[in-house]
XYZ file of C-alpha atoms in Angstrom:
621
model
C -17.416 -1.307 -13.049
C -20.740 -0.105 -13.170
C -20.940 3.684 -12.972
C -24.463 4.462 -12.288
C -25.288 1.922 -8.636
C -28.616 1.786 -8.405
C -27.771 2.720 -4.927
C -25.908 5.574 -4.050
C -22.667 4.600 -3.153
C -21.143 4.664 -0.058
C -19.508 7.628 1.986
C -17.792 8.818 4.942
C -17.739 11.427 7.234
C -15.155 12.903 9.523
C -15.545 15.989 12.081
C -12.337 16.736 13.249
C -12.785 19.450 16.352
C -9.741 21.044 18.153
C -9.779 20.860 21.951
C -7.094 22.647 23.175
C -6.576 25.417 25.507
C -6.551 27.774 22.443
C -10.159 26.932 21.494
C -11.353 28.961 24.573
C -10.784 32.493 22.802
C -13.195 34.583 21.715
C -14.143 34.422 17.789
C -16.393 37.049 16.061
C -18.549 34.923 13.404
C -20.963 35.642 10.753
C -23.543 34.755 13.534
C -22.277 36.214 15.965
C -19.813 36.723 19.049
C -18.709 33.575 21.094
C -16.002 31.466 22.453
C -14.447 29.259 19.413
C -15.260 25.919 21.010
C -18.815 26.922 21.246
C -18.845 27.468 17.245
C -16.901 24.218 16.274
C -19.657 22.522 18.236
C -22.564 24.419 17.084
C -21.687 23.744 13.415
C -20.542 19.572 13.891
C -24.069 19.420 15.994
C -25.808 21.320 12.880
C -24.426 19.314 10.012
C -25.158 16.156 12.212
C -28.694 17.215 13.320
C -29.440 17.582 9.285
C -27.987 14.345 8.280
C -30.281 12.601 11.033
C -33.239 14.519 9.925
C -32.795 13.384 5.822
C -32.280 10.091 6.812
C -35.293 9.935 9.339
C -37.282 11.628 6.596
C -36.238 8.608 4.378
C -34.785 10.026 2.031
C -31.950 7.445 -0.359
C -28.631 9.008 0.692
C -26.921 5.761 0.813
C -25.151 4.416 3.700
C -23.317 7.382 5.728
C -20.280 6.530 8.056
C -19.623 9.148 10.554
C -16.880 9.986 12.709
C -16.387 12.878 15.017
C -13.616 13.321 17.071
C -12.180 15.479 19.558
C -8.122 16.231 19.991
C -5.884 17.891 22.335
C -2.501 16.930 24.115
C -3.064 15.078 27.397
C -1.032 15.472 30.462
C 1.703 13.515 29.849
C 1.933 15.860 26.247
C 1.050 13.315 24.042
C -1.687 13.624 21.850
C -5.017 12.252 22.204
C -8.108 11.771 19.464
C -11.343 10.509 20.918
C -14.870 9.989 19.913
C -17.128 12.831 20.958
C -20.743 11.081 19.781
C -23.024 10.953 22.399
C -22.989 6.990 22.992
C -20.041 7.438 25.494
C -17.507 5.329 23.864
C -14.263 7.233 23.442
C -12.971 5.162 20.941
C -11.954 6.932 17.938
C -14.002 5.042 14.937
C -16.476 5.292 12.265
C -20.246 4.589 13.127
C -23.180 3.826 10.444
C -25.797 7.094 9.975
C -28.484 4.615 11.212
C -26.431 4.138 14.662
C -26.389 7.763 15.389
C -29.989 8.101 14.680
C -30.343 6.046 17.976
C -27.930 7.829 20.107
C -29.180 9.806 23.124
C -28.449 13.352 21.831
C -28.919 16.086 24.325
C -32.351 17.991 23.838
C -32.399 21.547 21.720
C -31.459 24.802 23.355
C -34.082 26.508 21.745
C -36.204 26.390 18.774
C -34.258 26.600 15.334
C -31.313 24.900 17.016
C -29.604 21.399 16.216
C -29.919 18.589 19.189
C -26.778 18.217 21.035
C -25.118 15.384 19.165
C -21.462 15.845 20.288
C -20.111 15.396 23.944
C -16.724 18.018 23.794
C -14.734 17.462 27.269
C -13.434 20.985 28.483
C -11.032 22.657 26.331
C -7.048 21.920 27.446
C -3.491 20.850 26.586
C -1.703 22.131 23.634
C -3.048 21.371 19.646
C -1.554 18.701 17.919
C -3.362 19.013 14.781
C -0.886 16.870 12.426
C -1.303 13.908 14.945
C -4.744 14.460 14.511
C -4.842 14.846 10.923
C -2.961 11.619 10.634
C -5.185 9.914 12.154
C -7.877 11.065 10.328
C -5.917 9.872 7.131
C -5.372 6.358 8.517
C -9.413 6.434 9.863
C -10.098 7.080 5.642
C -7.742 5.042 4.530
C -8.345 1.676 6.110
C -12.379 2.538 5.556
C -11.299 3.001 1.436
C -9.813 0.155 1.355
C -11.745 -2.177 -1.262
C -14.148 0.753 -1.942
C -12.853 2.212 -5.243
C -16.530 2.864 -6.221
C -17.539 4.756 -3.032
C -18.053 9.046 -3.007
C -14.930 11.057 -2.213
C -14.457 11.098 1.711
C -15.117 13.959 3.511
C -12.725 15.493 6.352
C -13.851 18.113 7.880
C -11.110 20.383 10.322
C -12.304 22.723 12.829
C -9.381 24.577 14.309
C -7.442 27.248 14.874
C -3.995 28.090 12.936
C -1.491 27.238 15.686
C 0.404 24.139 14.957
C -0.407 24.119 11.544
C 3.055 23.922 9.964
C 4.928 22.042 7.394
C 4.444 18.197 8.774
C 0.354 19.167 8.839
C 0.241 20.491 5.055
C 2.335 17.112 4.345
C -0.199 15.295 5.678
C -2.885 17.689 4.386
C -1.777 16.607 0.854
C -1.481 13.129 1.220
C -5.256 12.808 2.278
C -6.234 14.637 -0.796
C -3.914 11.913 -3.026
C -6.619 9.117 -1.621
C -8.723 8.706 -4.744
C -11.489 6.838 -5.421
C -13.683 6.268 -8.599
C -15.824 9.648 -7.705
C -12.808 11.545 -6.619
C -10.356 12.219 -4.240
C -10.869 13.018 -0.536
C -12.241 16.344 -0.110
C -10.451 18.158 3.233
C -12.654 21.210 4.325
C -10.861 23.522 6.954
C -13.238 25.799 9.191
C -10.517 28.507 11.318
C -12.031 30.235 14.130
C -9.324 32.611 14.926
C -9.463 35.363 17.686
C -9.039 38.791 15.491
C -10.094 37.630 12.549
C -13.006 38.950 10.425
C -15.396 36.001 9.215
C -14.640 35.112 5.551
C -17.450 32.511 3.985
C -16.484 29.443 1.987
C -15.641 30.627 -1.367
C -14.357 34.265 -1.119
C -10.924 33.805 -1.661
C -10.869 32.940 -5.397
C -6.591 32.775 -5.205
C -4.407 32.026 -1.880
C -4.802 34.629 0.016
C -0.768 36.182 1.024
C 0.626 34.782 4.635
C 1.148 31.480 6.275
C -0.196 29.885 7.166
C -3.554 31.006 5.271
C -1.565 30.464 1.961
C -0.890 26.819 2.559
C -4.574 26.128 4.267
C -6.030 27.497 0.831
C -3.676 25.107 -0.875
C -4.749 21.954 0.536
C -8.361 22.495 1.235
C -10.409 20.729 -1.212
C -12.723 22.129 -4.050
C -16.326 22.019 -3.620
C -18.330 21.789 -6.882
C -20.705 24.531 -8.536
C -24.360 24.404 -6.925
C -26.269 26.062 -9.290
C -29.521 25.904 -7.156
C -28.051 27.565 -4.543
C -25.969 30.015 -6.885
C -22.358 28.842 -5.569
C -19.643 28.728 -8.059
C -17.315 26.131 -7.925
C -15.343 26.992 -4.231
C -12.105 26.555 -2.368
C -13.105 24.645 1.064
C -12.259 26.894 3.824
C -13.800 29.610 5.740
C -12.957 31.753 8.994
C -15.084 32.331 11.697
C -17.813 31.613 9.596
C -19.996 28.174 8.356
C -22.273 27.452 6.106
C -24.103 24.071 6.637
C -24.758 23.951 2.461
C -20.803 23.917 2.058
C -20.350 20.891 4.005
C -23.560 19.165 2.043
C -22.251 20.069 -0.907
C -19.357 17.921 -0.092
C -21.021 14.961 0.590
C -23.594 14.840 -1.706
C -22.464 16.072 -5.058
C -20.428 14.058 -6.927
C -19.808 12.240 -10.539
C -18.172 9.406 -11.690
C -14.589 10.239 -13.488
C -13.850 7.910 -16.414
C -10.146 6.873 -16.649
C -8.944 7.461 -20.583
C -5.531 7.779 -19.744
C -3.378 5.477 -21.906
C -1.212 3.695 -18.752
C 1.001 1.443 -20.901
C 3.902 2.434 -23.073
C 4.369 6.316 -21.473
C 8.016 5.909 -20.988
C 7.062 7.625 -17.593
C 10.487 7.073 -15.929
C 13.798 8.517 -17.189
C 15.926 6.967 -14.408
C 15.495 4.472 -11.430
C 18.175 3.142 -8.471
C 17.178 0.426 -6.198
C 18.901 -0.683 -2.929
C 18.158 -3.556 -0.690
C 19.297 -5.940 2.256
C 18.509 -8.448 4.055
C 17.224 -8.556 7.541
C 20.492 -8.217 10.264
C 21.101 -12.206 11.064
C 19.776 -13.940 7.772
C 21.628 -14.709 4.354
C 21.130 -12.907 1.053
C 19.278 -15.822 0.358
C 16.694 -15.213 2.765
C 15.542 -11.809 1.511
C 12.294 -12.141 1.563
C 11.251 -8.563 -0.782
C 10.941 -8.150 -4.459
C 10.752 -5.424 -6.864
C 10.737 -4.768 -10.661
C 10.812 -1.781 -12.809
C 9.416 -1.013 -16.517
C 10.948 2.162 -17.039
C 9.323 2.385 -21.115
C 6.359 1.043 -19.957
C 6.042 3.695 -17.154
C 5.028 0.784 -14.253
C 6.800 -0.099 -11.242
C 5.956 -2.485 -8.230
C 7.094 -3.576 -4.578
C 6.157 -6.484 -2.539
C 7.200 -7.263 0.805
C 7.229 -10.938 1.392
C 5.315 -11.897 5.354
C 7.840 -14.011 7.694
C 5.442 -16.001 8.764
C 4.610 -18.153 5.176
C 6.156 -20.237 3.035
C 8.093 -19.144 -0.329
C 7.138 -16.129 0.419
C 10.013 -14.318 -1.737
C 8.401 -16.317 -4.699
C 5.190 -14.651 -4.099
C 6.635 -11.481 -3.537
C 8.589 -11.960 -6.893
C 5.289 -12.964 -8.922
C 3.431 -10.305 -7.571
C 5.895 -7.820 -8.479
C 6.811 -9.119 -12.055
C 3.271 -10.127 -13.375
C 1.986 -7.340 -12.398
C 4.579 -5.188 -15.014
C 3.181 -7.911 -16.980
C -0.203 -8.083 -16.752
C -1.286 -4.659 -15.601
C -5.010 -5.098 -14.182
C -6.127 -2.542 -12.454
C -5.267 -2.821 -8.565
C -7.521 -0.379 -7.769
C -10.760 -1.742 -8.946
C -12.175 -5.414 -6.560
C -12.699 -7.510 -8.955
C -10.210 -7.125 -11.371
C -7.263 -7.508 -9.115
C -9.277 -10.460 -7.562
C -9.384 -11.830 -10.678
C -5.866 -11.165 -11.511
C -4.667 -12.603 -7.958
C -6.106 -15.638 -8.066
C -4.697 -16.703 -11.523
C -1.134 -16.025 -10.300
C -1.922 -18.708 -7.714
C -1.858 -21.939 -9.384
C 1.303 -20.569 -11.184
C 2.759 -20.272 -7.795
C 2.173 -23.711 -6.886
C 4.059 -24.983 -10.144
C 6.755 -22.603 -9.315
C 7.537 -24.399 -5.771
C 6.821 -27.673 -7.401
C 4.303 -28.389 -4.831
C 4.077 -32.126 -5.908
C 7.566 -32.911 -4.897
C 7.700 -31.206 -1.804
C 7.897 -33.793 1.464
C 4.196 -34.121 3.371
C 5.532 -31.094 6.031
C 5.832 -28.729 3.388
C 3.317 -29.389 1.784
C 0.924 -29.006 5.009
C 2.486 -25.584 5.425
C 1.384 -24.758 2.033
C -1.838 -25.843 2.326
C -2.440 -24.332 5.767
C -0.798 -21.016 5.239
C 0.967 -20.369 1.791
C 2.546 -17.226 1.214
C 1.788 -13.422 1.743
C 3.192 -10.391 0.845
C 1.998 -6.415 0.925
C 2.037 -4.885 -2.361
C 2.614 -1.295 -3.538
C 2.400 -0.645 -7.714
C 2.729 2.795 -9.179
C 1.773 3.729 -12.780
C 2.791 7.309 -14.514
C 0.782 8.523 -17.613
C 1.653 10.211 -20.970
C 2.974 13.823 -20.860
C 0.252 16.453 -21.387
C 1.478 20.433 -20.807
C 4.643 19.360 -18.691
C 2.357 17.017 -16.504
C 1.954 13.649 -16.024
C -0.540 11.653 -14.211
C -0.063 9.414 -11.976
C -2.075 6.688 -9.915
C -0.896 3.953 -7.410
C -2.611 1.265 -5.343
C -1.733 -0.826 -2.025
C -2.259 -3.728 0.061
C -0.742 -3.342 2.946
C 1.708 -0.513 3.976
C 4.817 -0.814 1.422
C 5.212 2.715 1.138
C 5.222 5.637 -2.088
C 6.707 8.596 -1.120
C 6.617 11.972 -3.530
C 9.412 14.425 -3.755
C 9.861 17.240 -5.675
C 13.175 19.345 -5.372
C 14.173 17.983 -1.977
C 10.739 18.289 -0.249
C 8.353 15.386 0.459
C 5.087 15.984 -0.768
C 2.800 13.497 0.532
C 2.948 10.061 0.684
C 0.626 6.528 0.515
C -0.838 4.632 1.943
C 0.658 5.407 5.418
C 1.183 9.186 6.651
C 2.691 8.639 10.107
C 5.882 6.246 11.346
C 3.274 5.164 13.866
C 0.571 3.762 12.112
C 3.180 0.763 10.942
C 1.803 -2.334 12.670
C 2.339 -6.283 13.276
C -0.589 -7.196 10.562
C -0.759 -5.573 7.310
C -3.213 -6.285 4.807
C -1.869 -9.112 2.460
C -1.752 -10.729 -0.905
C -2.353 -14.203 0.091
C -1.506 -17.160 -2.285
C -4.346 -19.370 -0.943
C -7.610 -19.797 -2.508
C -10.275 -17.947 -0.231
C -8.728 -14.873 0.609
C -10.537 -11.755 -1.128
C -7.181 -8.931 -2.184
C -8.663 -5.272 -1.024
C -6.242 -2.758 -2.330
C -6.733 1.189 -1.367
C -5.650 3.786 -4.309
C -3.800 7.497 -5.272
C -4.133 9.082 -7.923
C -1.989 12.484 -8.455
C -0.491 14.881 -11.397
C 3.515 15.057 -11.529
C 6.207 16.699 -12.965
C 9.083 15.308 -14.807
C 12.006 15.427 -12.583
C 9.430 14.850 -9.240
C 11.241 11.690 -7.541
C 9.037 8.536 -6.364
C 10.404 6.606 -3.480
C 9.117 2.922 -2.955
C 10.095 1.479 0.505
C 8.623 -1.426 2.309
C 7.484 -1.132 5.552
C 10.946 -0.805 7.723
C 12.566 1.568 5.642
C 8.960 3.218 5.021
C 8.940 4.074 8.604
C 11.942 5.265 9.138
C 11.859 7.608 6.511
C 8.427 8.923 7.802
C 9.937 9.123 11.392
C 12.653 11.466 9.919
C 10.355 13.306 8.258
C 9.056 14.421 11.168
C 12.347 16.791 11.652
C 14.314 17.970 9.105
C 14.006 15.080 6.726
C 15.936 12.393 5.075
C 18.268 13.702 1.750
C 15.984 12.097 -0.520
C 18.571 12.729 -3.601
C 21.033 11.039 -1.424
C 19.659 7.634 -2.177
C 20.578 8.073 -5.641
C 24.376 8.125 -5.661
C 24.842 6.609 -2.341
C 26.973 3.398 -2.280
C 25.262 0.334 -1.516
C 28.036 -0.212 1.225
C 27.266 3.008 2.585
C 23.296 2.229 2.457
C 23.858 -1.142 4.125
C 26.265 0.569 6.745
C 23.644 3.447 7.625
C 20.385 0.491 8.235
C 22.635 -1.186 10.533
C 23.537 1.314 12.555
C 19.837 1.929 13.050
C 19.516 -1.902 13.650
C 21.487 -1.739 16.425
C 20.650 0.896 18.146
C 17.045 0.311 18.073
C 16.009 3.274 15.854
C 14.849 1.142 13.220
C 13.302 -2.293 12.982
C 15.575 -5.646 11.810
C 14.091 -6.451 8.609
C 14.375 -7.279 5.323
C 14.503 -3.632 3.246
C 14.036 -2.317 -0.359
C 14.068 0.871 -1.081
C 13.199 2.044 -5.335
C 14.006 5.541 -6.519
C 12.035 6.584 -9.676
C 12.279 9.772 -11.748
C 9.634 11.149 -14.014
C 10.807 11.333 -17.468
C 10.199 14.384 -19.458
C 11.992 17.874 -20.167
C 13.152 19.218 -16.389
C 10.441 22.504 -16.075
C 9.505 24.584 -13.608
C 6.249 25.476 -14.840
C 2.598 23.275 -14.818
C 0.422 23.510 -11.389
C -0.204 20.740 -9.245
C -4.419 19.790 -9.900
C -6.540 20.897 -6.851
C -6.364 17.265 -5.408
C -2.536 17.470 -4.921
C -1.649 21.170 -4.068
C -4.371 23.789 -5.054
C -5.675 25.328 -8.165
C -3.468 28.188 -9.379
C -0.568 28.410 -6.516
C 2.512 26.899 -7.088
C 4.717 25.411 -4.441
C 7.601 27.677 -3.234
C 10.054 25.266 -3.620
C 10.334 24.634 -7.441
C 13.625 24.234 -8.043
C 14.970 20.768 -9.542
C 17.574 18.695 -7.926
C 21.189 19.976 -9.000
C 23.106 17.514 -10.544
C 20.900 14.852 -10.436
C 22.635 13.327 -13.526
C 26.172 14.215 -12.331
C 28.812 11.826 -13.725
C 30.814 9.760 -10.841
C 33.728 12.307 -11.299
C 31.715 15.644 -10.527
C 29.837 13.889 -7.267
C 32.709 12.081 -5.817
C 30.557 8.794 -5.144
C 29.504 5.510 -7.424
C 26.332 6.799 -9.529
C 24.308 3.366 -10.120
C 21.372 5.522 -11.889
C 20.801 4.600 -15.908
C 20.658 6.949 -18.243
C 18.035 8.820 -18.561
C 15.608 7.915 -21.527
C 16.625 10.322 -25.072
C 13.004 10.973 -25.274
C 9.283 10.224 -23.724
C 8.752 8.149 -26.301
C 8.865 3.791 -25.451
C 11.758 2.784 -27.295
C 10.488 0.484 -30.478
C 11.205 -2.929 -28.418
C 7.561 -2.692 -26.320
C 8.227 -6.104 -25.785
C 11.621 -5.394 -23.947
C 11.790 -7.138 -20.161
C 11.417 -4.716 -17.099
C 14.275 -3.957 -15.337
C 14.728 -6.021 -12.073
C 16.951 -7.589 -9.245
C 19.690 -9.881 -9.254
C 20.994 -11.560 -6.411
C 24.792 -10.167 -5.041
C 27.642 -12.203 -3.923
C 27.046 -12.494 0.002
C 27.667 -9.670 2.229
C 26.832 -7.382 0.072
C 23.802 -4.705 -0.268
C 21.887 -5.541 -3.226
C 21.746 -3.095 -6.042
C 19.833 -2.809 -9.451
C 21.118 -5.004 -11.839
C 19.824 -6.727 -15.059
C 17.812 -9.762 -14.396
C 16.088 -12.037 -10.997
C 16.811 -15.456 -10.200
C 13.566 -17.191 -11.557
C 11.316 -18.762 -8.771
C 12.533 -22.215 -10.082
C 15.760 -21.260 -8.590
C 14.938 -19.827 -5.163
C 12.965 -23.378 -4.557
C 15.304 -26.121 -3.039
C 15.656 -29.520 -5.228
C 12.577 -32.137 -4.589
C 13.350 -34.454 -1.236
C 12.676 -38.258 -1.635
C 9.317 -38.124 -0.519
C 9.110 -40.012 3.388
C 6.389 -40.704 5.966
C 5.587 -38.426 8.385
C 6.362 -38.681 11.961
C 3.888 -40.029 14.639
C 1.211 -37.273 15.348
C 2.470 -37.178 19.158
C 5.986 -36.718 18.122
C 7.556 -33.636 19.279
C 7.626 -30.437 17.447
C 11.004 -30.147 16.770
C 10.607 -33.784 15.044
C 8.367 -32.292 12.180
C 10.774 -30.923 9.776
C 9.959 -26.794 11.105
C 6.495 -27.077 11.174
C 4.660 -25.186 12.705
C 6.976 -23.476 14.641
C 9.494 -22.767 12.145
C 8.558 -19.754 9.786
C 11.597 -20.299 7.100
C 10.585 -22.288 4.464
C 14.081 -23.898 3.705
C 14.056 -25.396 6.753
């Protein structure tokens, strides 16, 4: 990838403006006194009116998408985000630069102020900021998706503090884990708080003591050194107080960040436990996920296979195998284009597409196989820190934990934002892969949980409350697991799926010490819950339940065999929840014998008359 475009490279904007009741008070600001709505406003129409003026003045500042929106509880006390550009289209979305130029933005107040460019309905309802923040995270997400090389996003949060609790700085964190070539997303918070004196971006050099303040210093991104304008490199947040430069600074300054770590070989895992089941109503056979594990070589993937193809597990399996394998690098286009493509002509020689009868065969050609992906990757241990970096299509889900709490998670940051249509790996020619990426620094004994998409969104719609036992999943039994997933089957609470759920723990000596980097946690401040998981390697005896972990690695060194297979999945007897074990049926032997090959049916003969297709969606049929 070339690191010097001879355009600049893309970016992304969004103004995130609180609308609730709250936002009516009072504020005292470095300009001034006024109501708090009135400065939110005042600075979104500022930073706006200056964007629209650089690009009118032609200036190259590459293309600029732009989002502002507006977010409050309705009357029914759910929440509600909507577009506050002056086009009149509520719709929550992302709109080119050059489109706003054009919009019919109210005239100045008075010289020296910014046009009107944002439409704020009256102030009302209660705040919902993580809703809000969430769907910030999903309005980034899906817009980084295929754009590794693009500038860090921008978020910008105008609010006030109430609401701002534990579920917001969990999703506060996982937007600054999006990463991209430049950078990770940078999350500016602007507080206009009744009572409070205005503080500038950039004088609070440590977190500052109190909650929330502590926590909003934590997640709020780092703004680099502007020698011009004499600012020092900067923690992004202010109160009752803006500074239009800040927000520039943000957008426009920026440096590619070569990777040198060595991925391969880091022994990055000590331990991992896997669990999974088939969907309520189908046969072991029919599990349509796969997974693999290289615990030496630090690597693990997940793939969740789509219903609605054709040797789909197969696909799912490849996926997850070569990439352990092969390791390109999912974040970057063309290289996991590249890599994609060459697993599909070994797919069609693992089905033995030449003996399959003409129905079959149709199916493949029409709609082959899909499946999301997830991989994960942990680097070499540096200072009791490892780093870390992940990439997805589709919404298989990573979840970080560190001594019982969640710390963020990717690519998906609310239960939801879980839909019908995922992104896919497809294993047809003429399909382009798009894969969005993390990047983070861990700890050794900080737990990874991969889930695909039903168990992904359960666990998220726990976390909204007190949260799932995440240390639970390691010395659960997988009767137990299977037991708990069908309870939730039944009773609605959960969708009937296929599930696989991979728990991973970072090798290295258990410490409490190291600092998350700024993109995770914040510079300098160290979570408050540091202590590691007791007994996380308890024999059988001292827990009272099955333990189904491995052993955890002597050292962070690969063992000598490099070449040694990943750990993966075998196949249980039936009626049972599939656990960890040594080796995966090969593809060869998920794929049915070759039929004697026959004519097909009349082309007015009814469906049910072509062998399953297109109706049918199981490929065995």
């Amino acid at each position: 990838m070339d690191p010097t475009p001879a355009e600049p490279p893309p970016g992304c904007l969004v103004l995130l403006l609180r609308l609730s009741a709250g936002m009516t008070a009072d504020v005292v600001t470095g300009r001034g006194e006024t109501v708090a709505v009135a400065a939110v406003r005042h600075l979104a129409d500022e930073l706006l009116d200056g964007l629209v003026n650089t690009l009118a003045a032609g200036y190259a500042i590459g293309a600029v998408d732009v989002a502002v929106l507006g977010y409050r509880t309705g009357p029914d006390g759910a929440p509600q985000v909507l577009s506050l550009l002056p086009d009149g289209d509520p719709k929550p979305r992302l709109v080119p630069l050059t489109h706003v130029v054009g919009m019919p933005a109210a005239p100045r107040d008075a010289e020296g102020q910014p046009k009107k460019w944002t439409v704020p309905p009256a102030c009302g309802g209660d705040p919902c900021p993580t809703a809000a923040l969430a769907a910030a995270y999903q309005m980034v997400s899906v817009w980084l998706t295929g754009r590794f090389a693009a500038r860090p996003p921008v978020v910008i949060h105008c609010t006030d503090t109430a609401g701002l609790d534990a579920a917001y700085f969990r999703v506060a964190r996982s937007l600054a884990l999006l990463a991209t070539g430049h950078g990770p997303v940078r999350l500016l918070h602007y507080v206009f708080e009744a009572g409070a004196e205005p503080v500038p971006l950039g004088t609070w050099a440590a977190a500052p003591e109190g909650e929330p303040w502590a926590e909003l210093f934590r997640t709020s991104g780092d703004l680099a050194e502007n020698p011009d304008a004499g600012k020092p490199r900067r923690r992004a947040i202010a109160v009752n107080d803006w500074d239009i430069g800040d927000p520039w600074d943000a957008l426009f300054a920026y440096e590619w960040r070569g990777d040198t770590v060595a991925w391969t070989g880091s022994g990055g895992f000590g331990s991992s436990r896997a669990l999974w089941v088939e969907k309520m109503g189908n046969t072991p056979e029919q599990w349509e996920d796969a997974y693999a594990v290289d615990a030496p070589g630090g690597a693990a993937a997940i793939a969740d296979g789509a219903s609605s193809g054709i040797y789909c597990s197969i696909w799912a399996q490849q996926l997850s195998q070569r990439f352990l394998a092969d390791r390109p690098d999912a974040r970057e286009p063309i290289a996991l284009n590249k890599w994609v493509n060459g697993l599909r002509a070994e797919w069609r020689a693992a089905i033995n597409y030449n003996n399959l009868n003409w129905s079959k065969q149709a199916k493949v050609d029409q709609v082959g196989a899909a499946a999301t992906l997830l991989t994960l990757e942990i680097g070499p241990e540096a200072d009791g820190e490892r780093p870390w970096r992940a990439a997805a299509v589709g919404d298989a889900s990573l979840f970080w934990v560190r001594g019982g709490r969640l710390l963020g998670t990717f690519p998906v940051a609310a239960a939801d934002q879980f839909g019908s249509a995922p992104l896919l790996v497809r294993s047809n020619p003429g399909f382009r892969t798009l894969a969005v990426a993390a990047a983070g620094t861990c700890r050794p004994g900080d737990r990874f949980v991969l889930a695909t998409d039903a168990v992904a969104a359960r666990l998220l719609k726990s976390s909204a409350g007190p949260g799932p036992e995440w240390d639970r999943f390691e010395t659960m039994t997988a009767d137990d697991w299977r037991a708990e997933l069908d309870t939730l089957r039944r009773s609605k609470d959960m969708v009937n799926d296929d599930c696989t759920l991979v728990v991973l723990c970072v090798a290295g000596a258990e410490t409490s010490g190291g600092r998350e980097p700024p993109e995770a946690i914040g510079e300098d401040n160290e979570l408050e819950d540091e202590t590691p998981l007791a007994n996380e390697h308890a024999s059988p005896e001292a827990t009272g339940a099955e333990s189904e972990l491995e052993e955890p690695l002597a050292s962070d060194e690969p063992p000598a065999d490099e070449d040694a297979s990943p750990v993966l999945l075998q196949a249980p007897a039936e009626g049972e929840a599939r656990e960890e074990a040594d080796v995966l049926p090969s593809a060869e032997e998920l794929v049915e014998q070759p039929e004697p090959h026959v004519e097909p049916p009349p082309a007015d003969a009814p469906p049910a008359a072509r062998d399953g297709f297109p109706e049918s969606t199981d490929p065995r049929v």
